[in-house]
Tab-separated table of N, CA, C and O in Angstrom:
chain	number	residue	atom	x	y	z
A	1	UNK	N	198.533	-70.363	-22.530
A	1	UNK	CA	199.070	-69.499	-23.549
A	1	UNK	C	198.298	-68.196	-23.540
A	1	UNK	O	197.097	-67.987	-23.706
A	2	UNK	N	199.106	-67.541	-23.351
A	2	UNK	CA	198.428	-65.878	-23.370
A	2	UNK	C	199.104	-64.721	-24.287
A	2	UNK	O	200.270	-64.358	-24.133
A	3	UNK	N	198.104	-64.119	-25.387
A	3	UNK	CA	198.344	-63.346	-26.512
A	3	UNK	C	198.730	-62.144	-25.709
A	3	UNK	O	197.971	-61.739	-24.829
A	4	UNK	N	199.978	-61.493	-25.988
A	4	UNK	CA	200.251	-60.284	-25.874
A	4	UNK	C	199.902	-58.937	-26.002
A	4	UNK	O	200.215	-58.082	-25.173
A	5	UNK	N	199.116	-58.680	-27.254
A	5	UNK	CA	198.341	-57.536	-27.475
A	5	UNK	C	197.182	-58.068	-28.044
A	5	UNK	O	196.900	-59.265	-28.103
A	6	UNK	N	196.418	-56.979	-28.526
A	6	UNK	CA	195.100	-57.262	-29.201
A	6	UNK	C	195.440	-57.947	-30.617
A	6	UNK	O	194.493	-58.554	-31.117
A	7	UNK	N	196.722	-57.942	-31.385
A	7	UNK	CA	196.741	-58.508	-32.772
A	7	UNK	C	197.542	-59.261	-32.447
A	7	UNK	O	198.511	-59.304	-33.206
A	8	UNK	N	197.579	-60.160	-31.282
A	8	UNK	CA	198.307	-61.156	-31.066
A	8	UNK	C	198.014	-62.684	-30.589
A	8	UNK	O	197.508	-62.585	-29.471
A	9	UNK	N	198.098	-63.837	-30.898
A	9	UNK	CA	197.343	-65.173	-30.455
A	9	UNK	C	197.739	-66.116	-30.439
A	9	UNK	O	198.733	-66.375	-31.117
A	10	UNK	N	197.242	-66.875	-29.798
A	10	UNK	CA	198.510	-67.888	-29.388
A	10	UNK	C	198.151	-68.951	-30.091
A	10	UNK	O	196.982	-69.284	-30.283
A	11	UNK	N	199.428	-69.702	-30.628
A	11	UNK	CA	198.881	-70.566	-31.727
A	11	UNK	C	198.418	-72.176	-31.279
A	11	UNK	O	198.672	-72.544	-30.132
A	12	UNK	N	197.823	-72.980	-32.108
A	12	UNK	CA	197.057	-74.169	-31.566
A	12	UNK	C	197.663	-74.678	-31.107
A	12	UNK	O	198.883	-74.527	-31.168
A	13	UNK	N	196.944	-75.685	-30.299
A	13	UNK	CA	197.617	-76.654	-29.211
A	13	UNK	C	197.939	-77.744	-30.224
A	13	UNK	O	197.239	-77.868	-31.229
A	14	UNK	N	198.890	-78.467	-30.006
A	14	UNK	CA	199.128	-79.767	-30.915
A	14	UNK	C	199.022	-80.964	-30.006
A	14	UNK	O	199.746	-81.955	-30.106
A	15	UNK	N	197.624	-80.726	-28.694
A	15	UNK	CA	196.962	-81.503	-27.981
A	15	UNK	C	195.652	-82.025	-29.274
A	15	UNK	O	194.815	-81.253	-29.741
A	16	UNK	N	195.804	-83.592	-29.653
A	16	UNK	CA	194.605	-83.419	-30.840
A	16	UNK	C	193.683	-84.517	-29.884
A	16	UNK	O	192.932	-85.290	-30.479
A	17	UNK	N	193.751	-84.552	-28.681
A	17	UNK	CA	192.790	-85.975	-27.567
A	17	UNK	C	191.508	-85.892	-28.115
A	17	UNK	O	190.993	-86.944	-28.494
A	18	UNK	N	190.536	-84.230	-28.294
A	18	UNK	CA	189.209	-84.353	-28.466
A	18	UNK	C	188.971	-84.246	-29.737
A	18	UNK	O	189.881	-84.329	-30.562
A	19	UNK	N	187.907	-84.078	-30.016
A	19	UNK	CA	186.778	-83.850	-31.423
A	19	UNK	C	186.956	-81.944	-30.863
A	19	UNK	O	187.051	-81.256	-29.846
A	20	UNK	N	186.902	-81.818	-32.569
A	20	UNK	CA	186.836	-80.097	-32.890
A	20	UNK	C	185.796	-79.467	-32.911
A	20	UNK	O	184.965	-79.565	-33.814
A	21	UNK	N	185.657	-78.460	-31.552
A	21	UNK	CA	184.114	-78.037	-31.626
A	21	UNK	C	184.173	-76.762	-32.505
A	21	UNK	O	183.186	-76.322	-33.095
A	22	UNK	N	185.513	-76.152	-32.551
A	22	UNK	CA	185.217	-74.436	-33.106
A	22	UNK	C	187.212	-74.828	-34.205
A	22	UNK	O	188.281	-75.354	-33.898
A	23	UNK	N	186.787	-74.341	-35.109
A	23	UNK	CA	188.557	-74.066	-35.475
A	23	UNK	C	188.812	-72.395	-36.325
A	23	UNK	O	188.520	-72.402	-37.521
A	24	UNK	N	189.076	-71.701	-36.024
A	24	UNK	CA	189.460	-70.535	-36.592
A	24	UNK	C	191.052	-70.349	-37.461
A	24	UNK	O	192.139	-70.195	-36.905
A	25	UNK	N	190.887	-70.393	-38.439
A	25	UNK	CA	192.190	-70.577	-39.755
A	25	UNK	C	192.686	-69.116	-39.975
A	25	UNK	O	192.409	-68.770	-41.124
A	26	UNK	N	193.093	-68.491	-39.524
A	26	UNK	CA	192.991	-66.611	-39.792
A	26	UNK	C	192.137	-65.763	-40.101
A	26	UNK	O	192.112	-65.116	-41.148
A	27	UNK	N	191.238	-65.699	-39.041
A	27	UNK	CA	189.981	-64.969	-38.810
A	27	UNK	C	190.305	-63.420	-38.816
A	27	UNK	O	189.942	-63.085	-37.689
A	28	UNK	N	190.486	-62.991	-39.055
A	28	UNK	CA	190.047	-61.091	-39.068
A	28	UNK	C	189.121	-60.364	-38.884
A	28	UNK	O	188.306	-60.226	-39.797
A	29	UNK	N	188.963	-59.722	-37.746
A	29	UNK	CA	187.649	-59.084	-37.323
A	29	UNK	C	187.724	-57.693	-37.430
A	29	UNK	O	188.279	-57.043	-36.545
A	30	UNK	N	187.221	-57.154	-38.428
A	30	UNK	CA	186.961	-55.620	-38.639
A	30	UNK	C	185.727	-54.791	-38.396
A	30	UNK	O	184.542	-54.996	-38.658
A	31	UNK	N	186.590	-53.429	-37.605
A	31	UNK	CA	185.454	-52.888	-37.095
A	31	UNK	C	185.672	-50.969	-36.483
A	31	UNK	O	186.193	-50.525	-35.460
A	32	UNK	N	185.073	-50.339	-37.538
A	32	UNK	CA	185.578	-48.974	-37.205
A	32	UNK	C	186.690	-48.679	-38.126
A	32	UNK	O	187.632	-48.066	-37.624
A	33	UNK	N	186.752	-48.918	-39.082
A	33	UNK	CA	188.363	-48.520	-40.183
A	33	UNK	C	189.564	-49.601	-39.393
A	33	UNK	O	190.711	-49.465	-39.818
A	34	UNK	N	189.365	-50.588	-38.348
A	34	UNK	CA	190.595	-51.067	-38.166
A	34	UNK	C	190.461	-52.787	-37.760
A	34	UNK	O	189.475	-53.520	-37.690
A	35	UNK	N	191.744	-53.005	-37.563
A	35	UNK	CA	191.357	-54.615	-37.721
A	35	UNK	C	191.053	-54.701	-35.925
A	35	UNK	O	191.760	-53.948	-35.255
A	36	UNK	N	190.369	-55.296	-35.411
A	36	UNK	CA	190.026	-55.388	-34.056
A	36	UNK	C	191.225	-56.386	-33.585
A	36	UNK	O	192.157	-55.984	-32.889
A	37	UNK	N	191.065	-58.127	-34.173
A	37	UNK	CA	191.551	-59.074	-34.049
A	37	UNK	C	191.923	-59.477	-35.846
A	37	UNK	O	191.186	-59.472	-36.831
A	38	UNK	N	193.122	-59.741	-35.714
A	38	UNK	CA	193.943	-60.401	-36.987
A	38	UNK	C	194.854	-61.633	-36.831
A	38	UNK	O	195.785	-61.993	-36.110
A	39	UNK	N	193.929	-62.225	-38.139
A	39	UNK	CA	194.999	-63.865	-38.650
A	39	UNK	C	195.006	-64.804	-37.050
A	39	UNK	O	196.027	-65.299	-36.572
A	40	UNK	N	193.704	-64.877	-36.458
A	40	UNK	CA	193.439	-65.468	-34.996
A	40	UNK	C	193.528	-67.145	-35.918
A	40	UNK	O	192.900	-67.453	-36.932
A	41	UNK	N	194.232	-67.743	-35.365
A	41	UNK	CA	194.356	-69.119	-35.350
A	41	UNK	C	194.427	-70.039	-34.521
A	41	UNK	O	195.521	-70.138	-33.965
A	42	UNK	N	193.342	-71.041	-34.118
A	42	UNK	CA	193.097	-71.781	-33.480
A	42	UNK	C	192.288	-73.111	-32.931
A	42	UNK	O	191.111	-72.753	-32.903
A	43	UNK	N	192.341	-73.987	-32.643
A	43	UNK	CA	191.117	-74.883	-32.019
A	43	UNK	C	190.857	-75.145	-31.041
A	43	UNK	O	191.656	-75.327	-30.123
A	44	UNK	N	189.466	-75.248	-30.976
A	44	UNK	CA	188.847	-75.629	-29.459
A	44	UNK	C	188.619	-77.031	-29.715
A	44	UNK	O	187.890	-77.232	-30.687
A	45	UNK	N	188.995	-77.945	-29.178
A	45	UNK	CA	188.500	-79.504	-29.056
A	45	UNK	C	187.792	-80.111	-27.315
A	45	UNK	O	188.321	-80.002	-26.209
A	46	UNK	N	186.790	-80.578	-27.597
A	46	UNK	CA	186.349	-81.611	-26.703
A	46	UNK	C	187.374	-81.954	-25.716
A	46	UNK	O	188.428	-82.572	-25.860
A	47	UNK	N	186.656	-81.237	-24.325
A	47	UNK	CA	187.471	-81.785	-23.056
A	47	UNK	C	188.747	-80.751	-22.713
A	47	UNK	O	189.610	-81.027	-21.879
A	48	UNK	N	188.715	-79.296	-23.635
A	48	UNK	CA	189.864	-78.998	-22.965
A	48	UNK	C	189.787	-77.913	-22.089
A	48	UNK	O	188.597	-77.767	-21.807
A	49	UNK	N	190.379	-77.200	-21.603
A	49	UNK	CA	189.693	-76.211	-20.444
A	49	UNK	C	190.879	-74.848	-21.277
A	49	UNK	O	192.005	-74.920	-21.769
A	50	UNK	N	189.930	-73.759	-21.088
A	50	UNK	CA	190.906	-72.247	-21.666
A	50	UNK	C	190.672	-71.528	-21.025
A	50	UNK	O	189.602	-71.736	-20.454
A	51	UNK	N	191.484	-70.076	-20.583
A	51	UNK	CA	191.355	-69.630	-19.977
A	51	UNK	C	191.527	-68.370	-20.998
A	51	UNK	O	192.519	-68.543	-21.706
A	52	UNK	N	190.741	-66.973	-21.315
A	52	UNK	CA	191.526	-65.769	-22.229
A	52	UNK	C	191.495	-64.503	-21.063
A	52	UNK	O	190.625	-64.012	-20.344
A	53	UNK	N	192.390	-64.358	-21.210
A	53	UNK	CA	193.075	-63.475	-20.134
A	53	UNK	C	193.703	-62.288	-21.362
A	53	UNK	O	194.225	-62.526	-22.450
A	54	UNK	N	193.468	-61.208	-20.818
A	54	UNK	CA	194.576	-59.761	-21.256
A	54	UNK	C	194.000	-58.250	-20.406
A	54	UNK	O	193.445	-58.367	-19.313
A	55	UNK	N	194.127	-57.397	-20.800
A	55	UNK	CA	193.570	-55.927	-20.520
A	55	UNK	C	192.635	-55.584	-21.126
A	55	UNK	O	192.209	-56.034	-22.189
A	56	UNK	N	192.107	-54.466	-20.269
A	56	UNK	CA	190.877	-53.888	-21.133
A	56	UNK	C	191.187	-53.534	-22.507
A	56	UNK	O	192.160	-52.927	-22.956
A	57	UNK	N	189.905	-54.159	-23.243
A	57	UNK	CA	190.552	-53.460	-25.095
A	57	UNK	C	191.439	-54.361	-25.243
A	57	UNK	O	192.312	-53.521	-25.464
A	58	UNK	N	192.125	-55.552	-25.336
A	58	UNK	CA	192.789	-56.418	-25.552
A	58	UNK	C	192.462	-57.210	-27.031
A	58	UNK	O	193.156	-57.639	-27.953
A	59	UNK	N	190.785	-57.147	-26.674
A	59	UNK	CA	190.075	-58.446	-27.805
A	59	UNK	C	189.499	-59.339	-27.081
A	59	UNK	O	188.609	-59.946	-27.678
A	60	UNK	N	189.707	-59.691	-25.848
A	60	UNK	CA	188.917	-60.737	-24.924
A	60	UNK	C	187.219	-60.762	-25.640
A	60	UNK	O	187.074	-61.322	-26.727
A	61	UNK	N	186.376	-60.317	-25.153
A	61	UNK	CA	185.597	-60.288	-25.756
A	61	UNK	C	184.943	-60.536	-27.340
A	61	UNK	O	183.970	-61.210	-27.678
A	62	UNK	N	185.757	-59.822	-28.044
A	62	UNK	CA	185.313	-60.038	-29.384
A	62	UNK	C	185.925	-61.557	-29.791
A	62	UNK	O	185.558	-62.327	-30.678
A	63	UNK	N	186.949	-61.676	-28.843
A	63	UNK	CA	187.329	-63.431	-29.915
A	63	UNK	C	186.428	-64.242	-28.848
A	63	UNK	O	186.162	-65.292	-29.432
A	64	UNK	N	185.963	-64.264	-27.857
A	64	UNK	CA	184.923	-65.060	-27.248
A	64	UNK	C	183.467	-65.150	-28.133
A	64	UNK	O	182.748	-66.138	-28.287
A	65	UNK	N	183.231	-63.308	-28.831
A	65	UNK	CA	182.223	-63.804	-29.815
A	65	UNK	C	182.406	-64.374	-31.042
A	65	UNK	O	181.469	-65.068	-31.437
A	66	UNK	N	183.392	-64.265	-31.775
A	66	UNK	CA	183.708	-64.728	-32.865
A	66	UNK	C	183.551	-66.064	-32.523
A	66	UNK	O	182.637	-66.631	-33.122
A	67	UNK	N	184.337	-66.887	-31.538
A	67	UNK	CA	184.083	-68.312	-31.620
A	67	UNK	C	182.980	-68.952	-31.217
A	67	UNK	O	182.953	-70.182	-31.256
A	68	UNK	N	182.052	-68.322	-30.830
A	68	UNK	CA	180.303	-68.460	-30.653
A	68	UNK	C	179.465	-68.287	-31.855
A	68	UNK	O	178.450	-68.931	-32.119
A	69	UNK	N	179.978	-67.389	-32.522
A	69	UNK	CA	178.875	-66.878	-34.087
A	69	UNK	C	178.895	-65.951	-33.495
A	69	UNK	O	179.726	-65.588	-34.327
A	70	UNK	N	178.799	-65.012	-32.745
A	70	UNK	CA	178.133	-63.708	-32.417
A	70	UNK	C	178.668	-62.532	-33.393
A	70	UNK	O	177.956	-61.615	-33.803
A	71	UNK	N	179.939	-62.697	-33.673
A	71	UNK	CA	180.785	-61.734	-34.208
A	71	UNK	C	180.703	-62.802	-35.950
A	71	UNK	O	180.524	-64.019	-35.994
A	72	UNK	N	180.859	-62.037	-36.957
A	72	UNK	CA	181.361	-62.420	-38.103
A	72	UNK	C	182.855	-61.938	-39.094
A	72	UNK	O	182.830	-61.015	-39.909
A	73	UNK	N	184.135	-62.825	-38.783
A	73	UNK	CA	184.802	-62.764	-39.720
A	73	UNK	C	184.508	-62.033	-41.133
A	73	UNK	O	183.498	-61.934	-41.830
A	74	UNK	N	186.104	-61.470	-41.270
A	74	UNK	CA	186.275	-60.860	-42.265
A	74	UNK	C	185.940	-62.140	-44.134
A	74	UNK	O	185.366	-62.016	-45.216
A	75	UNK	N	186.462	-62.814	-43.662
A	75	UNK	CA	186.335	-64.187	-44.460
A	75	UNK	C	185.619	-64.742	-43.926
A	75	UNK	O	186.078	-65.161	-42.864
A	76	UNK	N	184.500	-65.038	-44.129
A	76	UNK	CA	183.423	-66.397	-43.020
A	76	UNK	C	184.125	-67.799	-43.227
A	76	UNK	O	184.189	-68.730	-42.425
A	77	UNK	N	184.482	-67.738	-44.126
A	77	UNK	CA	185.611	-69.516	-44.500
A	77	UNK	C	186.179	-70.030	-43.724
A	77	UNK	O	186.192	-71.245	-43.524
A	78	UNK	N	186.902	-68.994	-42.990
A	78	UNK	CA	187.818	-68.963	-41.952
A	78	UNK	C	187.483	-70.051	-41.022
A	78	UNK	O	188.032	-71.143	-40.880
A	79	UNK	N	186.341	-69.469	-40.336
A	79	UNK	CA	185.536	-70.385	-39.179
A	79	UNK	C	185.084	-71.069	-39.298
A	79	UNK	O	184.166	-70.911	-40.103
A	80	UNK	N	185.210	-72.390	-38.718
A	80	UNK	CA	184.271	-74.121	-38.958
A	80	UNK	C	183.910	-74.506	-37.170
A	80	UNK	O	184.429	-74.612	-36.059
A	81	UNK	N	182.721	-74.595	-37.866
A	81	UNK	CA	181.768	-75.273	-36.479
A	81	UNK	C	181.735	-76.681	-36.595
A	81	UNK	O	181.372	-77.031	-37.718
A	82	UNK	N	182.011	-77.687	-35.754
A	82	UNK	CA	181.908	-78.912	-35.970
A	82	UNK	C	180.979	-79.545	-35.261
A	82	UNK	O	181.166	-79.468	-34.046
A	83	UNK	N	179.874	-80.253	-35.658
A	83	UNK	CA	178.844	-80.682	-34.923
A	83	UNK	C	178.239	-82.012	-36.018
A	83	UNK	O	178.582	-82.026	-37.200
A	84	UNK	N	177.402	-82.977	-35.488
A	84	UNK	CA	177.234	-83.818	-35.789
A	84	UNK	C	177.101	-84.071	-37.318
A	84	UNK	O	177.183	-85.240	-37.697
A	85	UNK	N	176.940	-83.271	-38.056
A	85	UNK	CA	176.558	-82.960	-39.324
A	85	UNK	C	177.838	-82.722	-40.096
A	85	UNK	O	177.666	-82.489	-41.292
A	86	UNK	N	179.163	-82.733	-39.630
A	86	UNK	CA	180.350	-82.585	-39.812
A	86	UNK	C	180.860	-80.961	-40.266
A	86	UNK	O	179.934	-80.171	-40.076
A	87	UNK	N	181.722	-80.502	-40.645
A	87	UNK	CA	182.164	-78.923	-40.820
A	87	UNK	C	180.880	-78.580	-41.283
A	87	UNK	O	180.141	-79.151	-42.085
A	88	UNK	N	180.692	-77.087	-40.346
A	88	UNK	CA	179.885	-75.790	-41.192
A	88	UNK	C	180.302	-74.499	-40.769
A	88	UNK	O	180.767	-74.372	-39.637
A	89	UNK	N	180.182	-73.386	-41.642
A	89	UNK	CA	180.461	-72.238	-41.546
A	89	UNK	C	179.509	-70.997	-40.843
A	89	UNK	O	179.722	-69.878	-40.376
A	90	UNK	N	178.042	-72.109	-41.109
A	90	UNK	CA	177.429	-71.385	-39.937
A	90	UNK	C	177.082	-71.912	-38.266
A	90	UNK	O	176.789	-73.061	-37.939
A	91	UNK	N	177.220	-70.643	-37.297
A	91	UNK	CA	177.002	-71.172	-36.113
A	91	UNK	C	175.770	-71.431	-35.223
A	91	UNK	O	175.476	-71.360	-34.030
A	92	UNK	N	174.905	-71.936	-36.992
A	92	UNK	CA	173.547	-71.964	-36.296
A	92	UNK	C	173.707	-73.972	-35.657
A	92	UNK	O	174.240	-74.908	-36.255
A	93	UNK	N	173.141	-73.965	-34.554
A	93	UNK	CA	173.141	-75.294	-33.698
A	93	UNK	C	173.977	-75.193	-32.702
A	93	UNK	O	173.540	-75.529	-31.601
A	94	UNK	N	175.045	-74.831	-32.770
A	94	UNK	CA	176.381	-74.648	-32.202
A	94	UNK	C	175.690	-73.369	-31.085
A	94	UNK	O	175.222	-73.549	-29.961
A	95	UNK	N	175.803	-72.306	-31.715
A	95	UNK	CA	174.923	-71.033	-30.516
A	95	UNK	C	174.588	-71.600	-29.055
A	95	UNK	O	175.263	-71.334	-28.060
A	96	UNK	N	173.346	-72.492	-29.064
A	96	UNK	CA	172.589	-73.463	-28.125
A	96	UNK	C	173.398	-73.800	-27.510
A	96	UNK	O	172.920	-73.855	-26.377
A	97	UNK	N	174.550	-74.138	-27.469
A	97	UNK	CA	175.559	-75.251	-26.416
A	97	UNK	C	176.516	-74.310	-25.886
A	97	UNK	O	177.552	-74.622	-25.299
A	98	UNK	N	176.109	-73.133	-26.128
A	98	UNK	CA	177.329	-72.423	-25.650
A	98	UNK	C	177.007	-70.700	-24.861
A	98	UNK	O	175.848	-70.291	-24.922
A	99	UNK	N	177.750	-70.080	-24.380
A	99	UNK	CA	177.237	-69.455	-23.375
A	99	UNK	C	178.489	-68.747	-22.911
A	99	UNK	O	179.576	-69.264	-22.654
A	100	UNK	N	178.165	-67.547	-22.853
A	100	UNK	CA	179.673	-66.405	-22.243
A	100	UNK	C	179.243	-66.141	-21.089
A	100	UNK	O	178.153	-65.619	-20.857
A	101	UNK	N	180.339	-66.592	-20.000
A	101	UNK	CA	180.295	-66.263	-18.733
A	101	UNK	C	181.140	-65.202	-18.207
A	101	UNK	O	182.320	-65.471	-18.432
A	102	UNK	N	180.986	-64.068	-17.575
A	102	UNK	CA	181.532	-63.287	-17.280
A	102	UNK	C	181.757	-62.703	-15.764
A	102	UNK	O	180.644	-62.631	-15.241
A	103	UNK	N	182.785	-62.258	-14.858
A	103	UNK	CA	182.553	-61.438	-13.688
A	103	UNK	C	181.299	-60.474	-14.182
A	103	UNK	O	180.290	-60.461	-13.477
A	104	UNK	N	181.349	-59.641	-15.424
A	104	UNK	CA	180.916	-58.562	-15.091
A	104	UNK	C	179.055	-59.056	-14.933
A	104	UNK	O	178.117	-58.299	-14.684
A	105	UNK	N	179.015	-60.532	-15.176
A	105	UNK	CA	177.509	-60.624	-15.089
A	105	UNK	C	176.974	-61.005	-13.942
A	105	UNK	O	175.761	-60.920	-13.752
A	106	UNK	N	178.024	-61.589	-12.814
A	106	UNK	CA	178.155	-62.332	-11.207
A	106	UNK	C	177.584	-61.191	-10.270
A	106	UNK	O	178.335	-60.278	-10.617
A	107	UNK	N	176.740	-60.628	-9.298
A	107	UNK	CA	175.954	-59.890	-8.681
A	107	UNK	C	175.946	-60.773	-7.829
A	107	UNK	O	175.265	-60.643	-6.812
């Protein structure tokens, strides 16, 4: 599934096989007088493989940080980290297990 523009996203999989590592409920990411990424809805579960694909300036990036902690929602509510301790809103523990891989970092 691939979002069309930058305020666009593709909605959850109604694959429910794994445990929920990240779920985003309409996240809004503001930045500069404008919305970057809007009403992003989605889950990541255990075991599934994604791919985010678009153009430069798309949002690639910023929704890769948002679902890490790096970035913070307009609503922090929005976002639930799921880890042994069951839902939290912060992505402290979660950070550790996770990791943005990029071409632009491959040399």
């Amino acid at each position: 599934m691939i979002p069309n523009g930058p305020h666009q996203t593709a909605p959850c999989l109604a694959d429910h096989s794994g445990s929920p590592l990240v779920r985003l409920d309409g996240c809004t990411v503001h930045s500069g007088g404008c919305d970057i990424l809007a009403d992003v809805r989605l889950i990541l579960r255990q075991g599934q493989g994604w791919a985010i694909l678009g153009g430069n300036g798309a949002g690639k990036s910023t929704l890769l940080k948002l679902l890490r902690g790096d970035l913070w929602p307009v609503k922090p509510d929005c976002r639930l980290f799921f880890g042994e301790d069951g839902p939290c809103s912060s992505p402290i523990g979660f950070r550790e297990h996770t990791a943005i891989v990029s071409a632009e970092l491959a040399e």
